[in-house]
mmCIF file of C-alpha atoms (C1' of nucleotides) in Angstrom:
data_model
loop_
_atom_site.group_PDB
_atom_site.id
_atom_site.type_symbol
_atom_site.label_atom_id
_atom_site.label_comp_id
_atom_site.label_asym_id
_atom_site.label_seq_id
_atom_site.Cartn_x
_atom_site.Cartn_y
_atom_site.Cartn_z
ATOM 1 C CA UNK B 658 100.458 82.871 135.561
ATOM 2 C CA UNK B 659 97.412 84.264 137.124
ATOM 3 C CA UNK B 660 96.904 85.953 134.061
ATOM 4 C CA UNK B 661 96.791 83.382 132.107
ATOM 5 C CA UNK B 662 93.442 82.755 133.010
ATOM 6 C CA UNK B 663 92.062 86.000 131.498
ATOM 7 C CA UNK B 664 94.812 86.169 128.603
ATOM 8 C CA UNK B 665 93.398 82.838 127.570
ATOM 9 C CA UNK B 666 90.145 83.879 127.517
ATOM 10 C CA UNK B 667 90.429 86.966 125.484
ATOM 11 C CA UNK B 668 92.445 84.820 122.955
ATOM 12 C CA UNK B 669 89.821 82.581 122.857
ATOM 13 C CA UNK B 670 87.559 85.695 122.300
ATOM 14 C CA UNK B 671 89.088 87.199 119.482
ATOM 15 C CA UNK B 672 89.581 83.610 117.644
ATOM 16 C CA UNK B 673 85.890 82.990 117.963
ATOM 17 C CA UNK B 674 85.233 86.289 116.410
ATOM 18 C CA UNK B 675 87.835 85.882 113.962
ATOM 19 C CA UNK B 676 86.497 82.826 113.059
ATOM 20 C CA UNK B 677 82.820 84.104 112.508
ATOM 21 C CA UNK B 678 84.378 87.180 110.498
ATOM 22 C CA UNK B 679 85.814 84.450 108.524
ATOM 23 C CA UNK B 680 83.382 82.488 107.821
ATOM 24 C CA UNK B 681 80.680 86.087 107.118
ATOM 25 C CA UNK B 682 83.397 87.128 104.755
ATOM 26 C CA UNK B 683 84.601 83.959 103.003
ATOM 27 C CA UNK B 684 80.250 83.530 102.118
ATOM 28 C CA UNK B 685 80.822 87.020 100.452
ATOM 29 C CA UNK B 686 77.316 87.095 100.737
ATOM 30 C CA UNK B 687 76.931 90.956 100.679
ATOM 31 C CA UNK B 688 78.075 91.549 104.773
ATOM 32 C CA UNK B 689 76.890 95.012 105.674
ATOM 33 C CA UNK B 690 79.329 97.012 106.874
ATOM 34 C CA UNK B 691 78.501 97.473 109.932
ATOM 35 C CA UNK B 692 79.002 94.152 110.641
ATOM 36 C CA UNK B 693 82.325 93.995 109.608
ATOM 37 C CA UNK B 694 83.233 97.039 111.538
ATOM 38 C CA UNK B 695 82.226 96.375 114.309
ATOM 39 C CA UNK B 696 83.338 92.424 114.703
ATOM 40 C CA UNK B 697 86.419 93.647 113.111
ATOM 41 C CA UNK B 698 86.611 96.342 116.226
ATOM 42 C CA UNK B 699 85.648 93.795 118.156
ATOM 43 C CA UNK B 700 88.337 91.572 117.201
ATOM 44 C CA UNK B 701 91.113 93.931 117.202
ATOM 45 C CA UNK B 702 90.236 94.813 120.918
ATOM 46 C CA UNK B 703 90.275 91.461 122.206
ATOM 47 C CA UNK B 704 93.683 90.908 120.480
ATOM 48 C CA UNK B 705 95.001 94.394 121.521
ATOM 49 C CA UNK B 706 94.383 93.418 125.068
ATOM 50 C CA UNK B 707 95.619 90.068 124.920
ATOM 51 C CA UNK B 708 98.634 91.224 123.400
ATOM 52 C CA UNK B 709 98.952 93.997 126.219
ATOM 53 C CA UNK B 710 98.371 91.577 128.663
ATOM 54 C CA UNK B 711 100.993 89.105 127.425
ATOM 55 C CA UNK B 712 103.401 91.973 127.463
ATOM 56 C CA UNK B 713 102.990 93.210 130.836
ATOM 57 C CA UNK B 714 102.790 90.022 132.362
ATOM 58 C CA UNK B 715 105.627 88.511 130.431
ATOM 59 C CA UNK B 716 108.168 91.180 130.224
ATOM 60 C CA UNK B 717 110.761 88.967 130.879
ATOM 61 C CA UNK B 718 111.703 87.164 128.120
ATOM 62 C CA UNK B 719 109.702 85.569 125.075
ATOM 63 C CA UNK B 720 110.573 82.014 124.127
ATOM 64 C CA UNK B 721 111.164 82.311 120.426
ATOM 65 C CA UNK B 722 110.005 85.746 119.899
ATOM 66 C CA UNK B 723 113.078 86.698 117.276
ATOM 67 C CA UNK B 724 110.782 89.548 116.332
ATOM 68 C CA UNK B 725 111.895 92.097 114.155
ATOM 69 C CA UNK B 726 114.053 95.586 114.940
ATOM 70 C CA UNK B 727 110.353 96.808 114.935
ATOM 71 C CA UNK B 728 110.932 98.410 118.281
ATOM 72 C CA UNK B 729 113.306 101.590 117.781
ATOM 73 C CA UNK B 730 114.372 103.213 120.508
ATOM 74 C CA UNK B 731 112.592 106.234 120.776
ATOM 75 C CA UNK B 732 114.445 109.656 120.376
ATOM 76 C CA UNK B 733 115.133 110.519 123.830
ATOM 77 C CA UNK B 734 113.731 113.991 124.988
ATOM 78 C CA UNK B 735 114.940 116.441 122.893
ATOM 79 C CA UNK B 736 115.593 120.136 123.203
ATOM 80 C CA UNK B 737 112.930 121.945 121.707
ATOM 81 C CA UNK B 738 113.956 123.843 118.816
ATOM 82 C CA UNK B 739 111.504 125.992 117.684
ATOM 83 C CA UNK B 740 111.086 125.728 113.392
ATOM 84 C CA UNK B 741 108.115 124.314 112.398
ATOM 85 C CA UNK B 742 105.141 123.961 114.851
ATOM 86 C CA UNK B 743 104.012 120.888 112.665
ATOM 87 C CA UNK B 744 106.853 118.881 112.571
ATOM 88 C CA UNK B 745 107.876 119.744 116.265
ATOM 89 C CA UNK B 746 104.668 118.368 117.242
ATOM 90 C CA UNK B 747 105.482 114.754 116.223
ATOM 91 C CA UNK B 748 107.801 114.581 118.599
ATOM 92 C CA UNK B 749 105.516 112.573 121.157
ATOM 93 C CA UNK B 750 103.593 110.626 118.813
ATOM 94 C CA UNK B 751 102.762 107.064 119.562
ATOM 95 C CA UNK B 752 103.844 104.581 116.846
ATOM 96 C CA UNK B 753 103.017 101.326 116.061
ATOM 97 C CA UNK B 754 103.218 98.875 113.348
ATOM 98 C CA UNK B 755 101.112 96.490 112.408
ATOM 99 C CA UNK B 756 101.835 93.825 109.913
ATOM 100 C CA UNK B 757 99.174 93.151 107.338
ATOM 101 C CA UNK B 758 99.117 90.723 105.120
ATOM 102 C CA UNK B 759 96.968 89.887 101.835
ATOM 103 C CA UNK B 760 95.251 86.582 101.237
ATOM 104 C CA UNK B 761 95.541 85.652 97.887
ATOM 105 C CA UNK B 762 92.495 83.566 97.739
ATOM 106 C CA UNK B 763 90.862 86.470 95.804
ATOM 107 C CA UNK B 764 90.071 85.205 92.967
ATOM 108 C CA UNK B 765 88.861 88.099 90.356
ATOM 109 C CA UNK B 766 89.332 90.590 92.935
ATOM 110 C CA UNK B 767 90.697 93.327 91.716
ATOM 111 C CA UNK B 768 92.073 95.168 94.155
ATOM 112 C CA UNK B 769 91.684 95.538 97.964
ATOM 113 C CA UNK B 770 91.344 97.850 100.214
ATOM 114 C CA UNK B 771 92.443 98.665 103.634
ATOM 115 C CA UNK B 772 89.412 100.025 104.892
ATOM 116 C CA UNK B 773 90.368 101.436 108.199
ATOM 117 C CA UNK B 774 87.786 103.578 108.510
ATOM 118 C CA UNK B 775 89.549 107.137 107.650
ATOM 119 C CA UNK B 776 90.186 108.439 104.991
ATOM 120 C CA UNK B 777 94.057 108.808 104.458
ATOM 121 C CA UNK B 778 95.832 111.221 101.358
ATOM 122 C CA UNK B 779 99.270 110.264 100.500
ATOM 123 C CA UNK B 780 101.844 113.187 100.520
ATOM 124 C CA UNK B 781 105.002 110.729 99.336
ATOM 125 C CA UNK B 782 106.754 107.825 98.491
ATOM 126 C CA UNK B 783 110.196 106.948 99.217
ATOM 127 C CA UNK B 784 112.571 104.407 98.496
ATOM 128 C CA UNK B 785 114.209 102.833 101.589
ATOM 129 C CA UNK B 786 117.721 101.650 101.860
ATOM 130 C CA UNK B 787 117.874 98.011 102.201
ATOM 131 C CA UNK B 788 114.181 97.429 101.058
ATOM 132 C CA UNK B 789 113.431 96.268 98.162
ATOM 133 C CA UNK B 790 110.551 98.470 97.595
ATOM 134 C CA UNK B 791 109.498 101.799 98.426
ATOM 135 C CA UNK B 792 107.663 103.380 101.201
ATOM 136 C CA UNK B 793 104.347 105.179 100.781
ATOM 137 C CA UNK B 794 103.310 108.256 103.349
ATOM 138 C CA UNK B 795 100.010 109.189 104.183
ATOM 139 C CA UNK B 796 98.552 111.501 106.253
ATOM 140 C CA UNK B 797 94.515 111.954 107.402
ATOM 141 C CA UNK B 798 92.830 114.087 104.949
ATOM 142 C CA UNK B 799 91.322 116.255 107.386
ATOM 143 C CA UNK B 800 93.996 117.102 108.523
ATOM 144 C CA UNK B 801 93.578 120.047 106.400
ATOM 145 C CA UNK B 802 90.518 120.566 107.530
ATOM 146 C CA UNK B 803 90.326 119.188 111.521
ATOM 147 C CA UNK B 804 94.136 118.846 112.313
ATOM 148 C CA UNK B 805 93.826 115.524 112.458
ATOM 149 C CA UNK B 806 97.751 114.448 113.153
ATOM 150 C CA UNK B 807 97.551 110.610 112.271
ATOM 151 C CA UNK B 808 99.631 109.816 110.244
ATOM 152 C CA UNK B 809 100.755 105.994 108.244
ATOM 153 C CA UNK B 810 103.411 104.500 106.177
ATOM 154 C CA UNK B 811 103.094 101.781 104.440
ATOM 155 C CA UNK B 812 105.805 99.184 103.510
ATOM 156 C CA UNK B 813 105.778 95.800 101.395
ATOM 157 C CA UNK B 814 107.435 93.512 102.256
ATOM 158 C CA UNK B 815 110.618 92.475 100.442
ATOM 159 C CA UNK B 816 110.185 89.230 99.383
ATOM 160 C CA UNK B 817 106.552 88.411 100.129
ATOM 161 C CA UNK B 818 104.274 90.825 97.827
ATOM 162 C CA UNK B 819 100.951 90.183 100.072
ATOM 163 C CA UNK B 820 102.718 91.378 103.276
ATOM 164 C CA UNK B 821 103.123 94.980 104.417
ATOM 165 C CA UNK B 822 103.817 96.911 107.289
ATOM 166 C CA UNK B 823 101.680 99.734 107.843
ATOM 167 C CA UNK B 824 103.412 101.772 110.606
ATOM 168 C CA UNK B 825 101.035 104.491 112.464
ATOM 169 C CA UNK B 826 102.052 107.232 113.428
ATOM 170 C CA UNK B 827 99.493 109.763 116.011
ATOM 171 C CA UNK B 828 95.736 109.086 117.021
ATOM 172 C CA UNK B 829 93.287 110.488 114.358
ATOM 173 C CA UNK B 830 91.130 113.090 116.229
ATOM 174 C CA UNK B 831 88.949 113.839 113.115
ATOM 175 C CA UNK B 832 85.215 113.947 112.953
ATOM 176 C CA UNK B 833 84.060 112.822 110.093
ATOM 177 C CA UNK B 834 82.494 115.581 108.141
ATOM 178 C CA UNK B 835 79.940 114.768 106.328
ATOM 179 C CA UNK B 836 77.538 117.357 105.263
ATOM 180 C CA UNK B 837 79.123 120.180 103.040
ATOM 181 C CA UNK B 838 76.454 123.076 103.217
ATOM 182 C CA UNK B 839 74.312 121.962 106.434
ATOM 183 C CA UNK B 840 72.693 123.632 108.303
ATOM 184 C CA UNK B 841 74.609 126.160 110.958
ATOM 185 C CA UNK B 842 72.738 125.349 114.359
ATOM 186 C CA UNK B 843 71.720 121.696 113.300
ATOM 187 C CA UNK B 844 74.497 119.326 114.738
ATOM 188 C CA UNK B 845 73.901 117.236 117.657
ATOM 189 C CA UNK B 846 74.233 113.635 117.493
ATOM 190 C CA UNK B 847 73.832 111.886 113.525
ATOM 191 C CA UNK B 848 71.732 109.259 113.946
ATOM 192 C CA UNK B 849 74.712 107.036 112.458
ATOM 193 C CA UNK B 850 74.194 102.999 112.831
ATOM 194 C CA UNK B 851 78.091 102.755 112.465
ATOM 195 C CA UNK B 852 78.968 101.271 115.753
ATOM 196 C CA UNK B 853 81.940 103.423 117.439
ATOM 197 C CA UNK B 854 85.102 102.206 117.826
ATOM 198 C CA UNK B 855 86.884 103.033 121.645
ATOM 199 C CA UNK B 856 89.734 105.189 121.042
ATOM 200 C CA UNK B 857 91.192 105.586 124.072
ATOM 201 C CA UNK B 858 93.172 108.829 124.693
ATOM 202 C CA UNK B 859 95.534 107.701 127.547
ATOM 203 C CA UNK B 860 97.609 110.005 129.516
ATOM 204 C CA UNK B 861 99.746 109.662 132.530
ATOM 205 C CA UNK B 862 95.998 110.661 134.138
ATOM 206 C CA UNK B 863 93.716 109.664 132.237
ATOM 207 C CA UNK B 864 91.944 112.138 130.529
ATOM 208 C CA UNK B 865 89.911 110.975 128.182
ATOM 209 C CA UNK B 866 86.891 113.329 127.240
ATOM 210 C CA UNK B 867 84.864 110.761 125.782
ATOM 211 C CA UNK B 868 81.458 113.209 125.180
ATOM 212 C CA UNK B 869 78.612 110.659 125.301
ATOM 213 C CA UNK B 870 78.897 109.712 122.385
ATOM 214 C CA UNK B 871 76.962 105.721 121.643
ATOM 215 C CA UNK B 872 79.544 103.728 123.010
ATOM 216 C CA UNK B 873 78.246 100.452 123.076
ATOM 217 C CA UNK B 874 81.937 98.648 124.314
ATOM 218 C CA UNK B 875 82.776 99.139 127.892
ATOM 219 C CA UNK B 876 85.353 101.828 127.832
ATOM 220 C CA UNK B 877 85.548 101.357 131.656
ATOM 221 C CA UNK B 878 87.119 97.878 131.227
ATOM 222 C CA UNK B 879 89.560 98.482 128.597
ATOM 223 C CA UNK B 880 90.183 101.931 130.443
ATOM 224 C CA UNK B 881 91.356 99.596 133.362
ATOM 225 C CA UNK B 882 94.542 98.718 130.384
ATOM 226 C CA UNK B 883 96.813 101.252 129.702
ATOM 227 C CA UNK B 884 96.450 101.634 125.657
ATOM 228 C CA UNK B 885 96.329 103.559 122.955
ATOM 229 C CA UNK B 886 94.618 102.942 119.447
ATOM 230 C CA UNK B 887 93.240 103.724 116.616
ATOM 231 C CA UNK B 888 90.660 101.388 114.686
ATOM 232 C CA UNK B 889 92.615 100.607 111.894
ATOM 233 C CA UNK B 890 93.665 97.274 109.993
ATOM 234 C CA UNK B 891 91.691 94.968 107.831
ATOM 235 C CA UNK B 892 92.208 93.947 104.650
ATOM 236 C CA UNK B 893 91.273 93.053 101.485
ATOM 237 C CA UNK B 894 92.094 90.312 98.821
ATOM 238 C CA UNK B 895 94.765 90.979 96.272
ATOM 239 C CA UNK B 896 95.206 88.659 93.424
ATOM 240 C CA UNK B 897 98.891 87.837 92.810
ATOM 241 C CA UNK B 898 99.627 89.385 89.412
ATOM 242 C CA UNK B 899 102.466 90.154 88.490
ATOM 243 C CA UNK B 900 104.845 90.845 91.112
ATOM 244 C CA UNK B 901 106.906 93.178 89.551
ATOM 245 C CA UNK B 902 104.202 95.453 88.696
ATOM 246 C CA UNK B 903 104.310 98.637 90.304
ATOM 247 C CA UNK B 904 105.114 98.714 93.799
ATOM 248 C CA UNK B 905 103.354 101.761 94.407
ATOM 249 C CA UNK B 906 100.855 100.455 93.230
ATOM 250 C CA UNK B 907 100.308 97.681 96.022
ATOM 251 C CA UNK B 908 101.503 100.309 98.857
ATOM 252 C CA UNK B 909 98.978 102.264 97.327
ATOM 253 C CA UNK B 910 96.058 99.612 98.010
ATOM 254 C CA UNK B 911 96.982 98.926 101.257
ATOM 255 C CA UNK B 912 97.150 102.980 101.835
ATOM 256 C CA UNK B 913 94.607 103.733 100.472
ATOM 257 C CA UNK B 914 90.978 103.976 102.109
ATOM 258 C CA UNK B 915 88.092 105.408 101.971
ATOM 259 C CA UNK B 916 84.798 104.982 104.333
ATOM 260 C CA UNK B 917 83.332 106.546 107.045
ATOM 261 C CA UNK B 918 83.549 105.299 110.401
ATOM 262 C CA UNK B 919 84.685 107.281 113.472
ATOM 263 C CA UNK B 920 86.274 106.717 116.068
ATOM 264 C CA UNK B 921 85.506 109.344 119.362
ATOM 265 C CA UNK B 922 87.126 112.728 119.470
ATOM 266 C CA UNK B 923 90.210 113.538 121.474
ATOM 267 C CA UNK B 924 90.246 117.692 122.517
ATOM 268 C CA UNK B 925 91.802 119.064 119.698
ATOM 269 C CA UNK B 926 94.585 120.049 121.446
ATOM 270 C CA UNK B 927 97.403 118.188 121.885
ATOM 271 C CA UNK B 928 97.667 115.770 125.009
ATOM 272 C CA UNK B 929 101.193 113.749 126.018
ATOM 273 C CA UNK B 930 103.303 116.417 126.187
ATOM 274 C CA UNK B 931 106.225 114.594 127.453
ATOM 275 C CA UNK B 932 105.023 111.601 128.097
ATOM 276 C CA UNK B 933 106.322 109.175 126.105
ATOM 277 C CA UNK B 934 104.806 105.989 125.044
ATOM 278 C CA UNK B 935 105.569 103.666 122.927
ATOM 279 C CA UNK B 936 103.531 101.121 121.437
ATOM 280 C CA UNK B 937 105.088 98.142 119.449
ATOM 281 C CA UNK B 938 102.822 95.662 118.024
ATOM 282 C CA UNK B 939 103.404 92.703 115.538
ATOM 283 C CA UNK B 940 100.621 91.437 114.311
ATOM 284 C CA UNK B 941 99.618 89.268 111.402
ATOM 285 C CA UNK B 942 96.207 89.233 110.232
ATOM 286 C CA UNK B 943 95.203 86.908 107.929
ATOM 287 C CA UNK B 944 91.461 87.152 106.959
ATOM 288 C CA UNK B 945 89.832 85.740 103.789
ATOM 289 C CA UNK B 946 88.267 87.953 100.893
ATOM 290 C CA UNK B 947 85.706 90.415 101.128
ATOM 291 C CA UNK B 948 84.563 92.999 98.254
ATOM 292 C CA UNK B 949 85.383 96.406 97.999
ATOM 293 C CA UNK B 950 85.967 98.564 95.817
ATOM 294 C CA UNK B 951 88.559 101.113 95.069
ATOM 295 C "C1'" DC I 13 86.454 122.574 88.425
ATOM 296 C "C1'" DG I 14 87.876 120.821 92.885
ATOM 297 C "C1'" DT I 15 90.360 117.357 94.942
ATOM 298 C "C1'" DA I 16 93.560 113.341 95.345
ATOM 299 C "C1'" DT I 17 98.194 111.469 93.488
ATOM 300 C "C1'" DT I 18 102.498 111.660 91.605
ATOM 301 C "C1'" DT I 19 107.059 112.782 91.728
ATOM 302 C "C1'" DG I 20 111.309 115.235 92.263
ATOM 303 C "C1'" DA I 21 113.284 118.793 95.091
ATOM 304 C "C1'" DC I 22 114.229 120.072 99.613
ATOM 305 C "C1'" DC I 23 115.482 119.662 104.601
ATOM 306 C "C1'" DG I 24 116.865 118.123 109.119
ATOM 307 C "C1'" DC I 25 119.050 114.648 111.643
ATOM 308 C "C1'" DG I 26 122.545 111.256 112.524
ATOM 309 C "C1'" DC T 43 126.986 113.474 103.246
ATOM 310 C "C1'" DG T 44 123.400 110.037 103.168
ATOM 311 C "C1'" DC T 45 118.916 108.584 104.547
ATOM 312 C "C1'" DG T 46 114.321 109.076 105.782
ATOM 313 C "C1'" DG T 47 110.636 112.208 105.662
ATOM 314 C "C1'" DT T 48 107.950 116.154 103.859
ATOM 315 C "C1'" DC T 49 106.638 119.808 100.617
ATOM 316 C "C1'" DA T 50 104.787 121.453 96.674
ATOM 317 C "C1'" DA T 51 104.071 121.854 91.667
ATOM 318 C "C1'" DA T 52 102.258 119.343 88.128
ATOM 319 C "C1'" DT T 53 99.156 115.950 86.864
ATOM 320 C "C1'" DA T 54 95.422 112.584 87.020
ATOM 321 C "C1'" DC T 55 90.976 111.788 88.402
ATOM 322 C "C1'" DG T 56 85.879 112.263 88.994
#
DNA sequence: CGTATTTGACCGCG
DNA sequence: CGCGGTCAAATACG
């Protein structure tokens, strides 16, 4: 109960800034991007904490908090059998779902987005027992290129077509890479206006090698909370065609993403090596139309 | 012509 | 052996 105080108030927080996202996005009135990322980061912090705080401080039980099976178990510590350095690696990755759902008050939109901020490549689809439609795998596209291990799925829902679950897997380390040819000694700092997101690479220890990069949030308050994400969600208008059409081709949308952003590095090597964590969020999001574009 | 998607085969785990 | 997940070849895309 004493945090109720400061639980409140982030709440409040993050419905004040949902409201004014709202309200910039519902006027459609060309919003600059920055903007939107950043009241969108700013949003999704407030909520993160508030939703870490209620957690911790409520552990005991939930009134009416049915909740899905969304929380699995986690594979208990496992022997380590050497086969493929790639897949072995995902054996400590954090996971967490977040549920997003479309607004269909796009009216003429043709398709939306799920502009995360990273730029994801699908490597599969898969039909799921027990769901009615099939699940779409992505993976960062520099991961190619960086190692970038982040990793999504994304589900629709079964009966309601605007609502998917788009499950993360990993923290995207990747820089974005921008120029192809550049220079070779000409990289410092990019005189980017895109507003950095925290990422917050938590270990038992804390050790986050945040370079100074601009970080205008306050690292040092959120550092305080134990957490761990990336800067992704938001989403786009969808206008309820035909239902049937082709599943993939929703996942696809909400998949699908493409727009520079950044979120801070993490050392490329791997940290958590047997720490475990676990992240389980539930979220709904429910924000009004915006344009984008494919 | 290079890169992202698609799609069925393949593989490991339960 | 079935399910969920990934690979990889073929294809679409720009």
């Amino acid at each position: 109960m004493a945090n109720g105080g400061a639980l409140l108030e982030e709440l409040a927080r993050a419905l004040d800034l949902a409201q004014q996202l709202e309200a910039h996005l519902s006027r459609a009135s060309s919003p600059p991007e920055s903007y939107r990322c950043s009241t969108a980061a700013e949003i999704l912090s407030a909520i993160q904490k508030s939703i870490l705080m209620a957690q911790s401080s409520a552990p005991g039980s939930p009134p009416s908090d049915g909740a899905s099976p969304l929380s699995e178990s986690s594979a208990p510590e496992f022997r380590d059998q050497d086969r493929k350095e790639m897949m072995k690696k995902r054996k400590t990755l954090h996971k967490w779902t977040t549920r997003v759902r479309l607004n269909p008050s796009a009216a003429g939109g043709v398709e939306g987005t799920v502009d995360d901020g990273h730029s994801w490549r699908k490597y599969g689809q898969k039909d799921i027992l027990g769901s009615k439609h099939p699940r779409a795998y992505y993976r960062c596209t520099y991961q190619n290129t960086q190692g970038c291990p982040a990793a999504k799925q994304v589900q629709r829902s079964d009966d309601d077509p605007l609502l998917f679950d788009v499950t993360y897997l990993g923290t995207h380390s990747c820089r974005q890479k921008p120029p192809k040819g550049s220079a070779p000694t000409l990289a410092h700092k990019e005189p980017k206006q895109s507003p950095n997101r925290l990422l917050l690479s938590f270990q038992s220890e804390m050790r986050v090698k945040t370079e100074a990069l601009d970080s205008e949030e306050d690292p040092a308050a959120i550092s305080s909370l134990i957490g761990d994400w990336s800067p992704d969600f938001l989403e786009s208008p969808y206008q309820v065609r035909s239902l049937d059409a082709s599943d993939s081709d929703l996942t696809d949308i909400i998949g699908r993403s493409n727009r520079e952003s950044d979120s801070s590095f993490v050392d490329m090597d791997f940290l958590l090596d047997e720490l475990e964590l676990e992240l389980d969020l539930e979220q709904s999001f429910q924000f009004d139309a915006s344009v984008f574009f494919s």
